[in-house]
Coordinates of C-alpha atoms and ligand atoms in Angstrom, one line a residue:
X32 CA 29.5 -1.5 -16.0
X33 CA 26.8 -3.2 -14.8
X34 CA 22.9 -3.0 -15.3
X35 CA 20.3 -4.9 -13.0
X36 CA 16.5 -4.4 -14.1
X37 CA 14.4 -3.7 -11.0
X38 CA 10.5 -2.3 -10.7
X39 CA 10.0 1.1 -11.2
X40 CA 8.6 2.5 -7.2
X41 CA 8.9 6.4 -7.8
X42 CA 9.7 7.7 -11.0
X43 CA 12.8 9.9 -12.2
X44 CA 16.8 9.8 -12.8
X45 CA 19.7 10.5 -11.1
X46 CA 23.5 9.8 -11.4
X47 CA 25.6 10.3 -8.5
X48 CA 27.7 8.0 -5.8
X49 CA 26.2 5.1 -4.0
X50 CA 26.3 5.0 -0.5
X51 CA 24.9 1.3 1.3
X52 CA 22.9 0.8 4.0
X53 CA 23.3 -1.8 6.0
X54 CA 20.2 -2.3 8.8
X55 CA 21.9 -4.7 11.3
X56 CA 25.3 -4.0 12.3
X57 CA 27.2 -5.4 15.7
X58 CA 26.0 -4.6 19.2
X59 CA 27.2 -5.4 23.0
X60 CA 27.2 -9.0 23.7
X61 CA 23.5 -10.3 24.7
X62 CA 23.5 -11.6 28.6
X63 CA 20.0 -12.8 29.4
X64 CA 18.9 -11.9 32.9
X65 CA 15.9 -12.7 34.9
X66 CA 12.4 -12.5 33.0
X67 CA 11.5 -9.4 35.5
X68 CA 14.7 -8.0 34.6
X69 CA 14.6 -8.5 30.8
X70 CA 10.6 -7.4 30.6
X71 CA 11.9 -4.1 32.6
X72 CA 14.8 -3.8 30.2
X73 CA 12.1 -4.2 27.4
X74 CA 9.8 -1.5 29.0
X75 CA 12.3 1.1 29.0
X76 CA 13.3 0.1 25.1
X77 CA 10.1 0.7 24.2
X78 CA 9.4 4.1 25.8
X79 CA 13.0 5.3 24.1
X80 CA 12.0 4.0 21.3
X81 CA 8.3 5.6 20.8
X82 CA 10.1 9.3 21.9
X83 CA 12.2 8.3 19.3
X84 CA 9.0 8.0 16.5
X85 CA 7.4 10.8 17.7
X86 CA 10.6 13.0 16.6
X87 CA 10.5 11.1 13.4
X88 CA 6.4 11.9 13.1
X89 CA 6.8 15.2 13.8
X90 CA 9.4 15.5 11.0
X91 CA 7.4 14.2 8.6
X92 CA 4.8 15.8 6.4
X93 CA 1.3 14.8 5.3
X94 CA 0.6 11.2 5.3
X95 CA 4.0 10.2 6.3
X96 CA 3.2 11.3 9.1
X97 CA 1.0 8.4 9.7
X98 CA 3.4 5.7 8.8
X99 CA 5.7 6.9 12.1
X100 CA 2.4 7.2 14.2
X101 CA 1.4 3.6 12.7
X102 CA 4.9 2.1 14.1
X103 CA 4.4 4.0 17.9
X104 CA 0.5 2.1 17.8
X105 CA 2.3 -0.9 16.5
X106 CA 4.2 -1.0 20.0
X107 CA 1.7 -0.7 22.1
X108 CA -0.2 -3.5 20.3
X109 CA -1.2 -6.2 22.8
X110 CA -1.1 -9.3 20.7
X111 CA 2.7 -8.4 20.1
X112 CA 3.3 -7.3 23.6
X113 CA 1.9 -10.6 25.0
X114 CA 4.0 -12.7 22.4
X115 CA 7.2 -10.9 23.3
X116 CA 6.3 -10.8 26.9
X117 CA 5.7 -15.1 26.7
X118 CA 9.0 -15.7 25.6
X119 CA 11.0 -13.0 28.5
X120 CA 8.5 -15.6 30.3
X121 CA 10.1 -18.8 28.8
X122 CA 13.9 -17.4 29.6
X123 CA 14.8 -16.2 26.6
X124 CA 16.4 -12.4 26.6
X125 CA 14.5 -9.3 26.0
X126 CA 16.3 -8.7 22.3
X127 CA 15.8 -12.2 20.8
X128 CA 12.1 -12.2 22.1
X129 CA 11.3 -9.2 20.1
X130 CA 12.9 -10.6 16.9
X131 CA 11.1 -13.5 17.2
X132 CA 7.7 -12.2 18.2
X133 CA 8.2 -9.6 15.7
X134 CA 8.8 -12.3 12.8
X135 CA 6.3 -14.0 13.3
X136 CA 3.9 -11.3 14.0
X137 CA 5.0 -9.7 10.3
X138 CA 5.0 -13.1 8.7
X139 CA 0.8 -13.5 9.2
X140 CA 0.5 -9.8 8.2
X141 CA 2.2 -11.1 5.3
X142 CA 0.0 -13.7 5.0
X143 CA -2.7 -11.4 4.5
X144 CA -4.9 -10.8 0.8
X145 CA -4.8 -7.5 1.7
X146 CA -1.5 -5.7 0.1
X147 CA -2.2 -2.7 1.9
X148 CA -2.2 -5.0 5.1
X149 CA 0.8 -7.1 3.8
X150 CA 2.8 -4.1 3.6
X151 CA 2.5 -3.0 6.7
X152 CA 5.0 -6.4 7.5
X153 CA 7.8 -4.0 6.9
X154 CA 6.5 -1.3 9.7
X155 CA 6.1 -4.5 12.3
X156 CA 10.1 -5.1 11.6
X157 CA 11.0 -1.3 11.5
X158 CA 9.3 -0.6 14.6
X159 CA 10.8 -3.9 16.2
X160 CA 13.8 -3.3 14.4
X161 CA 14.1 -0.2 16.7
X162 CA 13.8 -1.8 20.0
X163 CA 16.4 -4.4 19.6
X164 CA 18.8 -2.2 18.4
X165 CA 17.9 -0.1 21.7
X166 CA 18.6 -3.4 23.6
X167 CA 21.4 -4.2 22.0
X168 CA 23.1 -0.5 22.1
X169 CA 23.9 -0.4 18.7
X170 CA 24.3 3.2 17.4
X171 CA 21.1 4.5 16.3
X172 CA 21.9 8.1 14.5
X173 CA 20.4 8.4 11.8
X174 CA 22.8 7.7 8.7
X175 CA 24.5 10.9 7.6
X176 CA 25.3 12.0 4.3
X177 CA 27.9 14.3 3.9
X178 CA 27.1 14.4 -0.3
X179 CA 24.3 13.7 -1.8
X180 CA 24.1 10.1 -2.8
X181 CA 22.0 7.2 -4.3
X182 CA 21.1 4.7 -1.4
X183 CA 21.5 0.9 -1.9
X184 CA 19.9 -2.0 0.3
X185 CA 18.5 -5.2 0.6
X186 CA 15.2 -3.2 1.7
X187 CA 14.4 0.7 2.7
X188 CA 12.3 1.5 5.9
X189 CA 10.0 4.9 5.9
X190 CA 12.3 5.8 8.7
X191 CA 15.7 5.7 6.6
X192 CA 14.3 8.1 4.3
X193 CA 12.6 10.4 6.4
X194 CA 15.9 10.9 8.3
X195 CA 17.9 11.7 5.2
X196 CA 17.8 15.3 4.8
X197 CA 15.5 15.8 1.2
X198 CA 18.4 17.2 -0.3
X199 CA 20.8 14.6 0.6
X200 CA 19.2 11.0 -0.7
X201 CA 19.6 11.4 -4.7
X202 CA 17.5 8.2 -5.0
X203 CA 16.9 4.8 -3.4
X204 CA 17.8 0.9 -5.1
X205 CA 16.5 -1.7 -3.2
X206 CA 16.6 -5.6 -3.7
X207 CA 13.7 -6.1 -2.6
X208 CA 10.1 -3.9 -1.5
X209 CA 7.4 -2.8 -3.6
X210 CA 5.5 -0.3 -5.3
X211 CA 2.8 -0.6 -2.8
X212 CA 5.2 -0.4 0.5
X213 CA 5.1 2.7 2.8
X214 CA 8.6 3.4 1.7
X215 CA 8.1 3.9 -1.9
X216 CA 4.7 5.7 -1.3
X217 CA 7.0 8.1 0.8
X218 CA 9.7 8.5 -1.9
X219 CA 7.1 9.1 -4.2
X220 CA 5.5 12.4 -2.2
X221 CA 9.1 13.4 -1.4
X222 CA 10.2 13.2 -5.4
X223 CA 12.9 11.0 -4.9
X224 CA 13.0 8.4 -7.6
X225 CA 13.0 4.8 -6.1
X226 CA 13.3 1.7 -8.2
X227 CA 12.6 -2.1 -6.0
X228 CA 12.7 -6.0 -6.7
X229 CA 16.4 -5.4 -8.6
X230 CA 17.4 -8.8 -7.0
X231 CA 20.7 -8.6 -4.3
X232 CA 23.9 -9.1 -6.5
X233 CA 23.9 -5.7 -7.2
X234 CA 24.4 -5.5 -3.1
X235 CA 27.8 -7.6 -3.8
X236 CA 29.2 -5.0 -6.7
X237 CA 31.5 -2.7 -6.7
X238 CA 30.1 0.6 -6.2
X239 CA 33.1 2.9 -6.8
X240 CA 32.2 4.3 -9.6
X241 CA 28.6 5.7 -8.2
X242 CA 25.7 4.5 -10.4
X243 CA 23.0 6.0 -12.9
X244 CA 19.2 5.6 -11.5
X245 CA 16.7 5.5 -14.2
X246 CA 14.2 4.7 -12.2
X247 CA 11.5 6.0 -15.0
X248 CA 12.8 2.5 -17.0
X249 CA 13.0 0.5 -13.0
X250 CA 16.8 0.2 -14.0
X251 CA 19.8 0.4 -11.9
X252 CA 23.1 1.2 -13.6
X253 CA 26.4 0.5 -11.3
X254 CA 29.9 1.8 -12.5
X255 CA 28.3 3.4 -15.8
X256 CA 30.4 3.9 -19.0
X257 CA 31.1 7.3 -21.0
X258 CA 27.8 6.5 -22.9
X259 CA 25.6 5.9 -19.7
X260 CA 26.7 8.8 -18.4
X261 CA 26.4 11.4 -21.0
X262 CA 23.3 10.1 -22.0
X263 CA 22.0 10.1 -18.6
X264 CA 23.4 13.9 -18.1
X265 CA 21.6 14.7 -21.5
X266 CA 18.4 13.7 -20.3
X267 CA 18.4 15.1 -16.8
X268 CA 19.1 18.1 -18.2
X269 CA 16.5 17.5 -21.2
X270 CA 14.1 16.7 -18.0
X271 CA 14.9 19.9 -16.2
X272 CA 14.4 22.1 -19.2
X273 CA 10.8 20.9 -19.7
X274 CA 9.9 20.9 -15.7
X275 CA 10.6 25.0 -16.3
X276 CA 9.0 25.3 -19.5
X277 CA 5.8 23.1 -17.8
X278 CA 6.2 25.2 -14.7
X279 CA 6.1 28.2 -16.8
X280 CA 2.4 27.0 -17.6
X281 CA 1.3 27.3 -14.4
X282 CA 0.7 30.9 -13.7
X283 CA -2.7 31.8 -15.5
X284 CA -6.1 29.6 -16.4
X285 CA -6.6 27.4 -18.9
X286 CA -7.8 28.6 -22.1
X287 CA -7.9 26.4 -25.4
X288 CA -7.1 28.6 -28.9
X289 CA -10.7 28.9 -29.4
X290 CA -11.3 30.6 -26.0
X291 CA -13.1 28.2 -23.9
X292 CA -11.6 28.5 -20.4
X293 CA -11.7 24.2 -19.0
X294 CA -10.9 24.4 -14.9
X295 CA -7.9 22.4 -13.8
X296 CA -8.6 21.1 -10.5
X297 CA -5.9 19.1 -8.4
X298 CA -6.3 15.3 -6.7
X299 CA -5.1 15.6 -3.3
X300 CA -5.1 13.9 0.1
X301 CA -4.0 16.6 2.3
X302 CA -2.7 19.8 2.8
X303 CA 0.8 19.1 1.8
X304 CA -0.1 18.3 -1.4
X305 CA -2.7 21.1 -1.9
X306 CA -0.1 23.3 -1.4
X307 CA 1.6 21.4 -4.3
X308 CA -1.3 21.7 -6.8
X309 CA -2.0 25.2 -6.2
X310 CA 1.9 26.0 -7.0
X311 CA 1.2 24.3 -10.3
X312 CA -1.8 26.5 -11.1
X313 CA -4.5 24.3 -10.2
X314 CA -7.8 26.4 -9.8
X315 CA -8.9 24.7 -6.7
X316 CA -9.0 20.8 -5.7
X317 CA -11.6 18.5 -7.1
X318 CA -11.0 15.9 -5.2
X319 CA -9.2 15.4 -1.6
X320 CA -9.1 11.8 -0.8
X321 CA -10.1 12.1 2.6
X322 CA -9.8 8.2 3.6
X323 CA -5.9 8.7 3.3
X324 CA -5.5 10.6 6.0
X325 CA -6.8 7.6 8.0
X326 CA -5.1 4.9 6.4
X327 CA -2.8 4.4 9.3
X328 CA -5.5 3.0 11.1
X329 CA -7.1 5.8 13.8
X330 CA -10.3 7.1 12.5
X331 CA -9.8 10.6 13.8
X332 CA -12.7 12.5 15.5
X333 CA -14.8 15.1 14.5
X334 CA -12.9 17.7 16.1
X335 CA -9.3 16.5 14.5
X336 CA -10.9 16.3 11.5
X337 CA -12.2 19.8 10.8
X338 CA -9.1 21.1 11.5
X339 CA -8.0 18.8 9.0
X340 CA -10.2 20.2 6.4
X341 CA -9.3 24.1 7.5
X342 CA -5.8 23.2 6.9
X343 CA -6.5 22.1 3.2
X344 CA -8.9 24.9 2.8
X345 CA -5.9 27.1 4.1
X346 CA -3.7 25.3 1.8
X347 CA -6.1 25.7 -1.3
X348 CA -5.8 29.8 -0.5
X349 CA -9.3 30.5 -1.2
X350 CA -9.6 28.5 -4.0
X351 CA -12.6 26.0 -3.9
X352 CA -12.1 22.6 -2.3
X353 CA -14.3 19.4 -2.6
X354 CA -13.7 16.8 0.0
X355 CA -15.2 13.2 -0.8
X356 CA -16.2 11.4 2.2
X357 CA -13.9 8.4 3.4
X358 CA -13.9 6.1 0.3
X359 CA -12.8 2.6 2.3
X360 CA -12.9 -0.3 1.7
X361 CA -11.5 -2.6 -1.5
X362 CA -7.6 -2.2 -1.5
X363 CA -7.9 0.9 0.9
X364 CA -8.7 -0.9 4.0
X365 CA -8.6 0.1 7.8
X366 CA -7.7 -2.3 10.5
X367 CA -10.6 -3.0 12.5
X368 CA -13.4 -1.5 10.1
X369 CA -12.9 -3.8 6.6
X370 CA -13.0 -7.4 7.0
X371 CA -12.5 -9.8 4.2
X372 CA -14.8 -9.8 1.4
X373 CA -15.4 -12.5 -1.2
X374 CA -14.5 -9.5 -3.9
X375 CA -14.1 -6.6 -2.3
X376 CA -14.6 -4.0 -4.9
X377 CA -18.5 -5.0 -5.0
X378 CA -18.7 -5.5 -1.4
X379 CA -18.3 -3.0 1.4
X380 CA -17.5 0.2 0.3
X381 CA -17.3 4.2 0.0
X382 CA -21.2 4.9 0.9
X383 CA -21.6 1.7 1.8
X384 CA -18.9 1.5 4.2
X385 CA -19.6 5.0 5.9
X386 CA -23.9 4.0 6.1
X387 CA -22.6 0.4 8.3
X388 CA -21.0 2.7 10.4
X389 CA -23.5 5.7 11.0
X390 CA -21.4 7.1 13.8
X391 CA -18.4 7.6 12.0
X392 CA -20.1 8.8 9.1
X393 CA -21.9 11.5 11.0
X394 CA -18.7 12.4 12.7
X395 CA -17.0 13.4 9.2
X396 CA -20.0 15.1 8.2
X397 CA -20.2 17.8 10.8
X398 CA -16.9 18.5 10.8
X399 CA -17.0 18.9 7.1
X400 CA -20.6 21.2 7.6
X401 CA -18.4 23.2 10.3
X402 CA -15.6 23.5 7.6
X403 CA -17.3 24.6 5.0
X404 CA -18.4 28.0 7.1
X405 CA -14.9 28.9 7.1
X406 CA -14.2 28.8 3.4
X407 CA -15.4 27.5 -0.3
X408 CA -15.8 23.6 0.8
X409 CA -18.8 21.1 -1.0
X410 CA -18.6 17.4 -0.2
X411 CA -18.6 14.4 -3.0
X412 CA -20.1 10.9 -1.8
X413 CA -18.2 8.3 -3.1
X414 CA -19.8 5.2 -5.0
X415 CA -23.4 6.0 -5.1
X416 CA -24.5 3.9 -7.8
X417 CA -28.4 4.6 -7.6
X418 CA -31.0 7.2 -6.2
X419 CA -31.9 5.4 -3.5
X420 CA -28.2 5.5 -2.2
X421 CA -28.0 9.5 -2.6
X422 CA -31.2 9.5 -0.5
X423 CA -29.7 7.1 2.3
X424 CA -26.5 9.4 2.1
X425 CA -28.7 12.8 2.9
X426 CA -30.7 11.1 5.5
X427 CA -27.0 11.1 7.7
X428 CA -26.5 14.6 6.4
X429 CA -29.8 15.9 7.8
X430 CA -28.8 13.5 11.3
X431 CA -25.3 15.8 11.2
X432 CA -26.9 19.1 10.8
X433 CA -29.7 18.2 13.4
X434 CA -26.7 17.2 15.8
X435 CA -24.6 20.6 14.7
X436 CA -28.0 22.6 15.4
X437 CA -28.6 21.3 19.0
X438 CA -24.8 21.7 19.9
X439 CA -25.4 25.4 18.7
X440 CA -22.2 24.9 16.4
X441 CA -21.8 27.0 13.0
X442 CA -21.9 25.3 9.8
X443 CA -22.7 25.9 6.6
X444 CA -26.6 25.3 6.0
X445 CA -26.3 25.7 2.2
X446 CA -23.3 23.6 1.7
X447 CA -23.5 21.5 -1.7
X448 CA -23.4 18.0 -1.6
X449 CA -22.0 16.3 -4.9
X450 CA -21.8 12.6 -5.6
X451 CA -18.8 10.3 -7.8
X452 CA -20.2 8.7 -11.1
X453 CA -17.6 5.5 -11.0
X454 CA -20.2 2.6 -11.4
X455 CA -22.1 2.6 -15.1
X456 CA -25.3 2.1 -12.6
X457 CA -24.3 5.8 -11.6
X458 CA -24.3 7.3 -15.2
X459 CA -27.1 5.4 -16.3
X460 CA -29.4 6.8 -13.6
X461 CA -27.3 10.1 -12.9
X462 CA -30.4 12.6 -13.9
X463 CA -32.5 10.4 -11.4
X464 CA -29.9 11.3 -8.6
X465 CA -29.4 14.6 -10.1
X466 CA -33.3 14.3 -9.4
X467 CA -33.4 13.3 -6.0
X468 CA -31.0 16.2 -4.9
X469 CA -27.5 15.8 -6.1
X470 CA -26.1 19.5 -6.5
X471 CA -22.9 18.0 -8.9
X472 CA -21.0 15.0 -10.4
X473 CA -17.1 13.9 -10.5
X474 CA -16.6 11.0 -12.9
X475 CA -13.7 8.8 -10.8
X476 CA -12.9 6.9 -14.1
X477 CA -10.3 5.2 -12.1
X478 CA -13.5 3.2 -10.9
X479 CA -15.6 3.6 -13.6
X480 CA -13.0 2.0 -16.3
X481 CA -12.9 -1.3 -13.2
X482 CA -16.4 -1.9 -13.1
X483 CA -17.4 -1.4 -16.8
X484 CA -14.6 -3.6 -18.1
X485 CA -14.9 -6.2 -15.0
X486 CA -10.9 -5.2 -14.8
X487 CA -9.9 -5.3 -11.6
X488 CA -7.4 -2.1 -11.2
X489 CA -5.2 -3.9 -8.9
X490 CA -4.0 -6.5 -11.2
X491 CA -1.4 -5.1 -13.8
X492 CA -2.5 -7.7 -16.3
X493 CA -5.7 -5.6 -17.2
X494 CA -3.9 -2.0 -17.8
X495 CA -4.7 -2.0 -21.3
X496 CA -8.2 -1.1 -20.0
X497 CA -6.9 2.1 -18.6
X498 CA -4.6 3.2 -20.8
X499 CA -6.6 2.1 -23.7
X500 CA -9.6 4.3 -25.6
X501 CA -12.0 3.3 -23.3
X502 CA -15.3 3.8 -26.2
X503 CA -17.8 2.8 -23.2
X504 CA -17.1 4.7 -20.7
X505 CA -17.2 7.5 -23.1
X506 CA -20.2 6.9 -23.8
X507 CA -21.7 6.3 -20.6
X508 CA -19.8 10.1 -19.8
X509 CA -21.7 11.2 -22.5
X510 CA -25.1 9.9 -20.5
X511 CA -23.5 12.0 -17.8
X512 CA -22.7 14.9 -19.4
X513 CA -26.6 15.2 -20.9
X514 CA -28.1 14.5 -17.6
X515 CA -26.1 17.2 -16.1
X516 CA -26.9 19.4 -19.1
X517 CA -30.4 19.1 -18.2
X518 CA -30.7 19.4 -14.9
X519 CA -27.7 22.5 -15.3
X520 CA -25.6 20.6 -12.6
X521 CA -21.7 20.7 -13.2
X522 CA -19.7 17.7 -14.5
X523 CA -15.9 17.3 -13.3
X524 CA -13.7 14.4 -14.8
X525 CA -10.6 12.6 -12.4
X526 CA -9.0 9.4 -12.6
X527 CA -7.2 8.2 -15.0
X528 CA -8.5 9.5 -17.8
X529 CA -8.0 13.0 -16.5
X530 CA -4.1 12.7 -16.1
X531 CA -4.1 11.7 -19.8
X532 CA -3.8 14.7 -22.4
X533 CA -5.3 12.8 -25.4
X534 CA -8.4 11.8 -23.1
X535 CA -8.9 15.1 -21.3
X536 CA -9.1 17.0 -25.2
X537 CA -11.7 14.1 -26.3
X538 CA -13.7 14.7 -23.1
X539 CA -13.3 18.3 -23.4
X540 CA -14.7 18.4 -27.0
X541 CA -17.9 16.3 -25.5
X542 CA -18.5 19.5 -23.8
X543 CA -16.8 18.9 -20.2
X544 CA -15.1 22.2 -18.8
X545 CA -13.6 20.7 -15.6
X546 CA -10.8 17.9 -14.7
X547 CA -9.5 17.1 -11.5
X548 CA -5.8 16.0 -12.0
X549 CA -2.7 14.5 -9.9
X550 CA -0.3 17.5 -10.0
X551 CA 2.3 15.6 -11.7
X552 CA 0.1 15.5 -15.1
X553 CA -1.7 18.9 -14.4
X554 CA 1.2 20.9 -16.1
X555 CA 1.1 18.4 -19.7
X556 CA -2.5 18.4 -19.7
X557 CA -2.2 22.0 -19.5
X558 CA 0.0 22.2 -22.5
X559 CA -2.1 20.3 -24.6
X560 CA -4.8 22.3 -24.3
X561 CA -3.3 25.6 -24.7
X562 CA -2.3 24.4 -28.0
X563 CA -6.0 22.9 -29.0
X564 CA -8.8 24.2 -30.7
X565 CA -12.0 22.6 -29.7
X566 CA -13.8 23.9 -32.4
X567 CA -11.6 22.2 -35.1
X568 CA -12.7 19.0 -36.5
X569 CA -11.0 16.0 -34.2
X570 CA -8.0 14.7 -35.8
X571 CA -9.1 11.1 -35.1
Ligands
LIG639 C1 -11.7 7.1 -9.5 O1 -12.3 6.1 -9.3 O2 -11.5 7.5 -10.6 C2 -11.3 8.0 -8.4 C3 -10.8 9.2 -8.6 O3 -11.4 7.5 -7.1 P1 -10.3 6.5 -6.5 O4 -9.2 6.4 -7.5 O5 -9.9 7.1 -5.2 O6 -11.1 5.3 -6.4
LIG640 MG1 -13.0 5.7 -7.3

């Protein structure tokens, strides 16, 4: 038996045989022809290869989606075409001039601060990765399962997974990757638990004996003893038991033992995953991140947009939706519209970033107004910090209905527009913006822990901060919660603090009867507060 401690990339555990995947394997001999030869033979590649992504893309759901569409972009980029195309130029063959281009091309994405940008190294090779294998005629099926198994390599591409039948890929153990990559973001939607960085002996072991994943402890277990096993049986089964007795929860709302019903709304970024929440029992979605569904890089128009909204509306089954404009910007950055920042959290973001690019922002807006006449849609503006920004916000919402108006479009003229409290400056002043129009608040305590604490999110080093009691931003929710009191606006809670039971009764005790939740927590939170009675003195 032997163990090798990794980093935990999607969580869960599974025990089964190991299957490993190897990414290069032998080809026809290389023969380097004339450049106008090699660059035709490199034409073709490409084309196969695209039609190849585009299957892959339209096999995938929600934002994976993106990650196949990324790759076909990534081929037709013309800084990597005029690399490869320099060295057909120089004599070298087709295949090697891709490898190389494509290294090097990966290595200053690498090189980037960015880690959203730095991971997108991996898609450069994949894509690449692709067309040399096309060049070279190595078999390109996609690997076939005939049991389900646990996948081993030195690295997993968003491709391997995505053409692995769901049922099929147990889990995935990689030497190397991250929690950041496209890969494990992938494995993460598709519930397959995923553990990185477990070094590459492990690659060298004998597998025989299949392997325990317990990637909810980052641990890889190869050849596992009686122990390992039964232990690991006992708690998958353990595991199991309490999905059904969580799922059980879902059906009906949320009432504490005193009576008072609190709203569970989902965190979402698309339809996919709206369709997720509501199966959990979520009364409606309290916030869709609607910057992921660009993160790939194409800002998509007005019209691809609104039927990107209908379909979570659709998704949501009647049930309300509230869509916060594109929040980009700081570690969710977009190829050609966020450039670096001394310290990008307080630089160019959420509002920010949408008023420095009116057009865009005016886009999203109509087809958001347009949305909402088609079902129970309001709009949250992300990182308003003061009055003055609400009022530079409506200005572009008055520009979008103006525009909607003179195309003689239908929209919704009363739609409600809400904004996120994640900056103290925003509960400190939120009656003042409640003041100058605001219709509701959603406390993003993701945010709102970062810039009280001066802890950056992004750096593991500061968690405590998170996971921690957090006494200021209570109080500053507390400001919140008054103002809104006041001026009778409602309040709704996501972040962090809203996936955490303990945090969600304490808020709910302050008065707040609304939490916007990641689906994975939705069901514990749920739990708890069947079993709590507000009205009881706290126990802490
Ligand atoms: C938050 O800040 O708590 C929030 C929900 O927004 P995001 O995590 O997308 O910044
Ligand atoms: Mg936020």
């Amino acid at each position: 038996m032997q163990v090798y401690q990794g980093a935990k990339a999607s969580p869960g555990l599974v025990m089964g045989p190991v299957r490993r995947l190897r990414h290069s394997g032998p080809g026809l001999e290389r023969v380097v022809q004339t450049p106008g030869r090699e660059q035709a033979l490199l034409n073709a590649a490409v084309v196969l290869a695209k039609d190849e992504l585009r299957l892959l893309e339209e096999a995938a759901e929600g934002t994976d989606k993106d990650i196949f569409l990324f790759q076909q972009v990534m081929l037709d980029d013309p800084g990597l075409n005029r690399e490869i195309a320099s060295y057909i130029a120089a004599g070298a063959g087709a295949a090697p001039a891709v490898e190389r281009a494509a290294q090097l091309y990966a290595g200053r994405i690498e090189a980037a601060e960015d880690e959203y940008i730095r991971q997108r190294a991996a898609d450069v090779l994949d894509a690449c990765r692709r067309v040399v294998n096309i060049l070279d005629g190595r078999p390109r099926t996609p690997l076939r399962l005939e049991t389900p198994c646990i996948l081993v390599s030195e690295c997993i591409y968003p491709s391997d997974i995505v053409s692995i039948g769901r049922g099929m890929l147990l889990g995935v153990a990689c030497a190397e990757g991250s929690e950041q990559s496209h890969a494990s973001i992938i494995a993460r939607t598709m519930g397959i638990p995923a553990v990185v960085q477990l070094g590459d002996d492990f690659l060298n072991e004998n597998c025989a004996g299949g392997a325990v994943l317990d990637a909810d402890n980052g641990r890889l277990i190869l050849e596992p003893d009686e122990t390992v096993r039964k232990d690991a049986q006992r708690r998958i089964v353990g595991s199991s038991i309490l999905k059904k007795r969580l799922a059980a929860l879902g059906a009906g709302p949320c009432r504490t033992r005193d009576g008072a019903h609190v709203a569970l709304l989902a965190s979402c970024s698309g339809p996919e995953d709206v369709e997720l929440a509501m199966q959990a029992g979520a009364e409606g979605v309290g916030l869709l991140r609607s910057e992921f569904s660009i993160m790939a890089g194409r800002i998509p128009g007005e019209e691809e947009q609104y039927y990107f909204y209908l379909s979570c509306l659709q998704a949501a089954g009647g049930k309300p939706v509230t869509v916060r404009t594109f929040d980009i910007g700081a570690d969710k950055s977009v190829p050609g519209l966020t450039e670096d920042s001394p310290n990008p959290a307080l630089g160019m973001r959420g509002l920010r970033m949408s008023l420095a690019h009116p057009q865009m922002f005016e886009e999203q807006l109509c087809a958001l107004l347009r949305a909402g006449a088609r079902g129970p849609l309001r709009v949250s503006i992300p990182m308003v910090s003061c009055p003055e920004d609400w009022l530079r916000a409506m200005e572009h919402v008055e520009r979008a209905r103006r525009s909607l108006r003179r195309r003689g479009l239908v929209f919704n003229e009363e739609m409600e527009f809400g904004c996120m409290v994640e900056t103290p400056s925003a509960a400190l002043l939120a009656g003042d913006i409640l003041a100058a129009g605001c219709k509701f608040l959603v406390v993003g305590t993701n945010d709102l822990v970062q810039y009280t604490y001066a802890a950056d999110r992004l750096d593991g080093r500061f968690s405590d901060y998170f996971s921690s009691r957090s006494p200021a931003v209570h109080r500053l929710v507390g400001l919140v919660i008054d103002a809104a009191g006041e001026a009778g606006a409602p309040v709704c809670i996501c972040g962090v603090h809203a996936g955490s039971p303990n945090q969600v009764v304490r808020y709910a005790r302050q008065g707040v009867r609304c939490f916007s939740i990641e689906a994975a927590s939705l069901l514990q939170v749920k739990a708890r507060l069947l079993e709590e009675d507000l009205t009881a003195p706290a126990a802490d």
